[in-house]
mmCIF file of C-alpha atoms in Angstrom:
data_model
loop_
_atom_site.group_PDB
_atom_site.id
_atom_site.type_symbol
_atom_site.label_atom_id
_atom_site.label_comp_id
_atom_site.label_asym_id
_atom_site.label_seq_id
_atom_site.Cartn_x
_atom_site.Cartn_y
_atom_site.Cartn_z
ATOM 1 C CA UNK A 8 -104.562 -13.901 38.010
ATOM 2 C CA UNK A 9 -104.846 -17.173 37.293
ATOM 3 C CA UNK A 10 -104.540 -19.601 40.791
ATOM 4 C CA UNK A 11 -102.263 -22.906 40.991
ATOM 5 C CA UNK A 12 -104.505 -25.896 41.732
ATOM 6 C CA UNK A 13 -102.673 -26.864 44.645
ATOM 7 C CA UNK A 14 -102.741 -23.231 45.972
ATOM 8 C CA UNK A 15 -107.042 -22.905 45.662
ATOM 9 C CA UNK A 16 -107.301 -26.487 46.694
ATOM 10 C CA UNK A 17 -105.441 -25.908 50.642
ATOM 11 C CA UNK A 18 -107.714 -22.621 50.933
ATOM 12 C CA UNK A 19 -111.320 -24.698 49.807
ATOM 13 C CA UNK A 20 -109.872 -27.894 52.431
ATOM 14 C CA UNK A 21 -109.151 -24.813 55.095
ATOM 15 C CA UNK A 22 -112.319 -23.627 54.715
ATOM 16 C CA UNK A 23 -114.173 -26.799 54.478
ATOM 17 C CA UNK A 24 -112.425 -27.798 58.363
ATOM 18 C CA UNK A 25 -113.087 -24.781 59.771
ATOM 19 C CA UNK A 26 -116.138 -24.203 62.120
ATOM 20 C CA UNK A 27 -117.001 -20.781 62.956
ATOM 21 C CA UNK A 28 -119.589 -21.347 65.852
ATOM 22 C CA UNK A 29 -116.381 -23.625 67.661
ATOM 23 C CA UNK A 30 -115.263 -20.659 70.199
ATOM 24 C CA UNK A 31 -113.385 -23.483 72.136
ATOM 25 C CA UNK A 32 -109.597 -23.750 72.196
ATOM 26 C CA UNK A 33 -108.207 -27.461 72.192
ATOM 27 C CA UNK A 34 -108.536 -28.078 75.926
ATOM 28 C CA UNK A 35 -112.384 -26.944 75.833
ATOM 29 C CA UNK A 36 -111.737 -23.424 77.701
ATOM 30 C CA UNK A 37 -113.044 -20.868 75.934
ATOM 31 C CA UNK A 38 -110.838 -18.458 74.110
ATOM 32 C CA UNK A 39 -113.603 -15.088 74.555
ATOM 33 C CA UNK A 40 -112.819 -14.304 70.809
ATOM 34 C CA UNK A 41 -115.634 -14.654 68.305
ATOM 35 C CA UNK A 42 -115.142 -14.693 64.915
ATOM 36 C CA UNK A 43 -117.587 -12.256 62.436
ATOM 37 C CA UNK A 44 -119.113 -14.235 59.883
ATOM 38 C CA UNK A 45 -120.502 -12.400 56.910
ATOM 39 C CA UNK A 46 -121.910 -12.821 52.956
ATOM 40 C CA UNK A 47 -120.578 -10.507 50.239
ATOM 41 C CA UNK A 48 -121.925 -11.816 46.920
ATOM 42 C CA UNK A 49 -122.619 -15.706 47.880
ATOM 43 C CA UNK A 50 -118.772 -16.043 49.305
ATOM 44 C CA UNK A 51 -118.513 -16.451 53.385
ATOM 45 C CA UNK A 52 -116.336 -14.183 55.324
ATOM 46 C CA UNK A 53 -114.948 -15.177 58.357
ATOM 47 C CA UNK A 54 -112.553 -12.503 60.049
ATOM 48 C CA UNK A 55 -110.756 -13.416 63.660
ATOM 49 C CA UNK A 56 -109.775 -10.563 65.999
ATOM 50 C CA UNK A 57 -106.105 -10.364 67.636
ATOM 51 C CA UNK A 58 -106.071 -12.099 70.195
ATOM 52 C CA UNK A 59 -104.536 -9.662 73.338
ATOM 53 C CA UNK A 60 -101.115 -9.084 73.597
ATOM 54 C CA UNK A 61 -100.705 -11.301 76.903
ATOM 55 C CA UNK A 62 -102.514 -14.066 75.607
ATOM 56 C CA UNK A 63 -100.394 -15.190 72.601
ATOM 57 C CA UNK A 64 -97.544 -17.802 72.725
ATOM 58 C CA UNK A 65 -93.969 -16.146 73.658
ATOM 59 C CA UNK A 66 -92.163 -17.745 70.976
ATOM 60 C CA UNK A 67 -90.104 -15.897 68.619
ATOM 61 C CA UNK A 68 -87.783 -16.672 65.345
ATOM 62 C CA UNK A 69 -84.547 -16.010 65.812
ATOM 63 C CA UNK A 70 -82.825 -13.628 64.433
ATOM 64 C CA UNK A 71 -79.962 -16.485 63.167
ATOM 65 C CA UNK A 72 -81.148 -19.249 61.033
ATOM 66 C CA UNK A 73 -80.790 -22.692 62.115
ATOM 67 C CA UNK A 74 -78.833 -24.051 59.162
ATOM 68 C CA UNK A 75 -78.037 -22.204 56.228
ATOM 69 C CA UNK A 76 -77.608 -23.980 52.724
ATOM 70 C CA UNK A 77 -76.370 -22.527 49.533
ATOM 71 C CA UNK A 78 -73.867 -19.976 48.802
ATOM 72 C CA UNK A 79 -72.591 -17.677 45.904
ATOM 73 C CA UNK A 80 -69.132 -19.056 45.961
ATOM 74 C CA UNK A 81 -68.049 -22.812 46.696
ATOM 75 C CA UNK A 82 -68.693 -26.048 45.812
ATOM 76 C CA UNK A 83 -70.865 -27.376 43.063
ATOM 77 C CA UNK A 84 -73.726 -29.004 45.575
ATOM 78 C CA UNK A 85 -74.228 -25.595 47.476
ATOM 79 C CA UNK A 86 -74.634 -23.448 44.266
ATOM 80 C CA UNK A 87 -78.200 -22.835 43.577
ATOM 81 C CA UNK A 88 -80.028 -21.567 41.061
ATOM 82 C CA UNK A 89 -84.028 -21.600 39.843
ATOM 83 C CA UNK A 90 -84.419 -23.369 43.396
ATOM 84 C CA UNK A 91 -88.521 -24.739 43.047
ATOM 85 C CA UNK A 92 -89.195 -25.926 46.468
ATOM 86 C CA UNK A 93 -87.821 -28.206 49.441
ATOM 87 C CA UNK A 94 -88.975 -29.734 52.543
ATOM 88 C CA UNK A 95 -87.104 -31.548 55.110
ATOM 89 C CA UNK A 96 -87.862 -35.870 55.413
ATOM 90 C CA UNK A 97 -88.566 -37.592 58.523
ATOM 91 C CA UNK A 98 -85.028 -38.165 59.234
ATOM 92 C CA UNK A 99 -83.488 -34.599 59.528
ATOM 93 C CA UNK A 100 -82.620 -34.723 55.849
ATOM 94 C CA UNK A 101 -83.497 -31.474 53.499
ATOM 95 C CA UNK A 102 -84.234 -31.973 50.206
ATOM 96 C CA UNK A 103 -83.643 -29.263 47.500
ATOM 97 C CA UNK A 104 -84.928 -29.173 44.367
ATOM 98 C CA UNK A 105 -82.674 -27.231 42.531
ATOM 99 C CA UNK A 106 -84.469 -26.451 39.294
ATOM 100 C CA UNK A 107 -81.185 -24.836 37.175
ATOM 101 C CA UNK A 108 -79.394 -28.395 37.325
ATOM 102 C CA UNK A 109 -82.835 -29.991 37.098
ATOM 103 C CA UNK A 110 -81.137 -32.054 40.453
ATOM 104 C CA UNK A 111 -82.781 -32.906 43.621
ATOM 105 C CA UNK A 112 -79.568 -31.917 46.043
ATOM 106 C CA UNK A 113 -80.267 -33.768 49.810
ATOM 107 C CA UNK A 114 -78.153 -32.606 52.785
ATOM 108 C CA UNK A 115 -77.592 -33.128 56.189
ATOM 109 C CA UNK A 116 -79.332 -31.328 59.061
ATOM 110 C CA UNK A 117 -76.683 -29.437 59.636
ATOM 111 C CA UNK A 118 -76.678 -28.708 55.732
ATOM 112 C CA UNK A 119 -73.926 -30.268 54.807
ATOM 113 C CA UNK A 120 -74.251 -31.967 50.815
ATOM 114 C CA UNK A 121 -74.963 -35.718 51.299
ATOM 115 C CA UNK A 122 -76.087 -36.890 47.946
ATOM 116 C CA UNK A 123 -77.036 -35.822 44.386
ATOM 117 C CA UNK A 124 -80.416 -37.064 42.836
ATOM 118 C CA UNK A 125 -81.332 -37.243 39.206
ATOM 119 C CA UNK A 126 -79.958 -34.613 36.244
ATOM 120 C CA UNK A 127 -81.311 -32.993 33.220
ATOM 121 C CA UNK A 128 -82.450 -35.796 30.323
ATOM 122 C CA UNK A 129 -85.661 -37.390 29.548
ATOM 123 C CA UNK A 130 -84.583 -41.384 30.650
ATOM 124 C CA UNK A 131 -85.387 -42.597 34.119
ATOM 125 C CA UNK A 132 -83.843 -40.481 36.890
ATOM 126 C CA UNK A 133 -83.936 -37.400 34.327
ATOM 127 C CA UNK A 134 -85.803 -34.155 34.921
ATOM 128 C CA UNK A 135 -86.378 -32.159 31.880
ATOM 129 C CA UNK A 136 -87.914 -29.978 33.707
ATOM 130 C CA UNK A 137 -87.527 -30.243 37.103
ATOM 131 C CA UNK A 138 -90.765 -28.497 38.114
ATOM 132 C CA UNK A 139 -91.363 -29.259 42.112
ATOM 133 C CA UNK A 140 -90.338 -31.561 44.955
ATOM 134 C CA UNK A 141 -92.827 -32.598 47.901
ATOM 135 C CA UNK A 142 -93.053 -34.910 50.697
ATOM 136 C CA UNK A 143 -94.996 -38.157 50.501
ATOM 137 C CA UNK A 144 -95.799 -40.742 52.824
ATOM 138 C CA UNK A 145 -93.126 -41.899 54.723
ATOM 139 C CA UNK A 146 -89.915 -41.313 53.643
ATOM 140 C CA UNK A 147 -90.754 -41.085 50.272
ATOM 141 C CA UNK A 148 -90.881 -37.995 48.193
ATOM 142 C CA UNK A 149 -92.568 -36.819 44.602
ATOM 143 C CA UNK A 150 -90.536 -35.182 42.138
ATOM 144 C CA UNK A 151 -92.282 -33.787 39.044
ATOM 145 C CA UNK A 152 -91.542 -33.055 35.810
ATOM 146 C CA UNK A 153 -93.479 -32.015 32.485
ATOM 147 C CA UNK A 154 -91.805 -32.811 29.222
ATOM 148 C CA UNK A 155 -94.745 -30.049 27.801
ATOM 149 C CA UNK A 156 -93.111 -27.090 29.807
ATOM 150 C CA UNK A 157 -89.126 -26.687 28.757
ATOM 151 C CA UNK A 158 -88.169 -23.520 30.212
#
């Protein structure tokens, strides 16, 4: 199975930042939980024990979503197909890469459509195809397309 480059990069960065000898919490207190470190064919494996039930943070994922974007029927900006990604901008706007129309659709924090950026094509501001969208520094974003990979 071929693993996408960005996933392997995140995995390797996570491992590189981990220090299995550091058994203290951010406040400096010992957690009392020690990671088991072992080696398998020159691959370091670190297993963390599950903390006791009473020691975990007391929060839960809500039963209802905070915001809903997209619908089966309705206005065009809410009809999504082949979504390639999405994220929240620092100002609360939500950007969704709609691969079906090769557009970036922008919604406010409550899910109301406010703008559409791009379209299918090979010129400036056009995507053929729109592959991914990522948050970038400040209020910028990075949209990736590749003319060599037509879908």
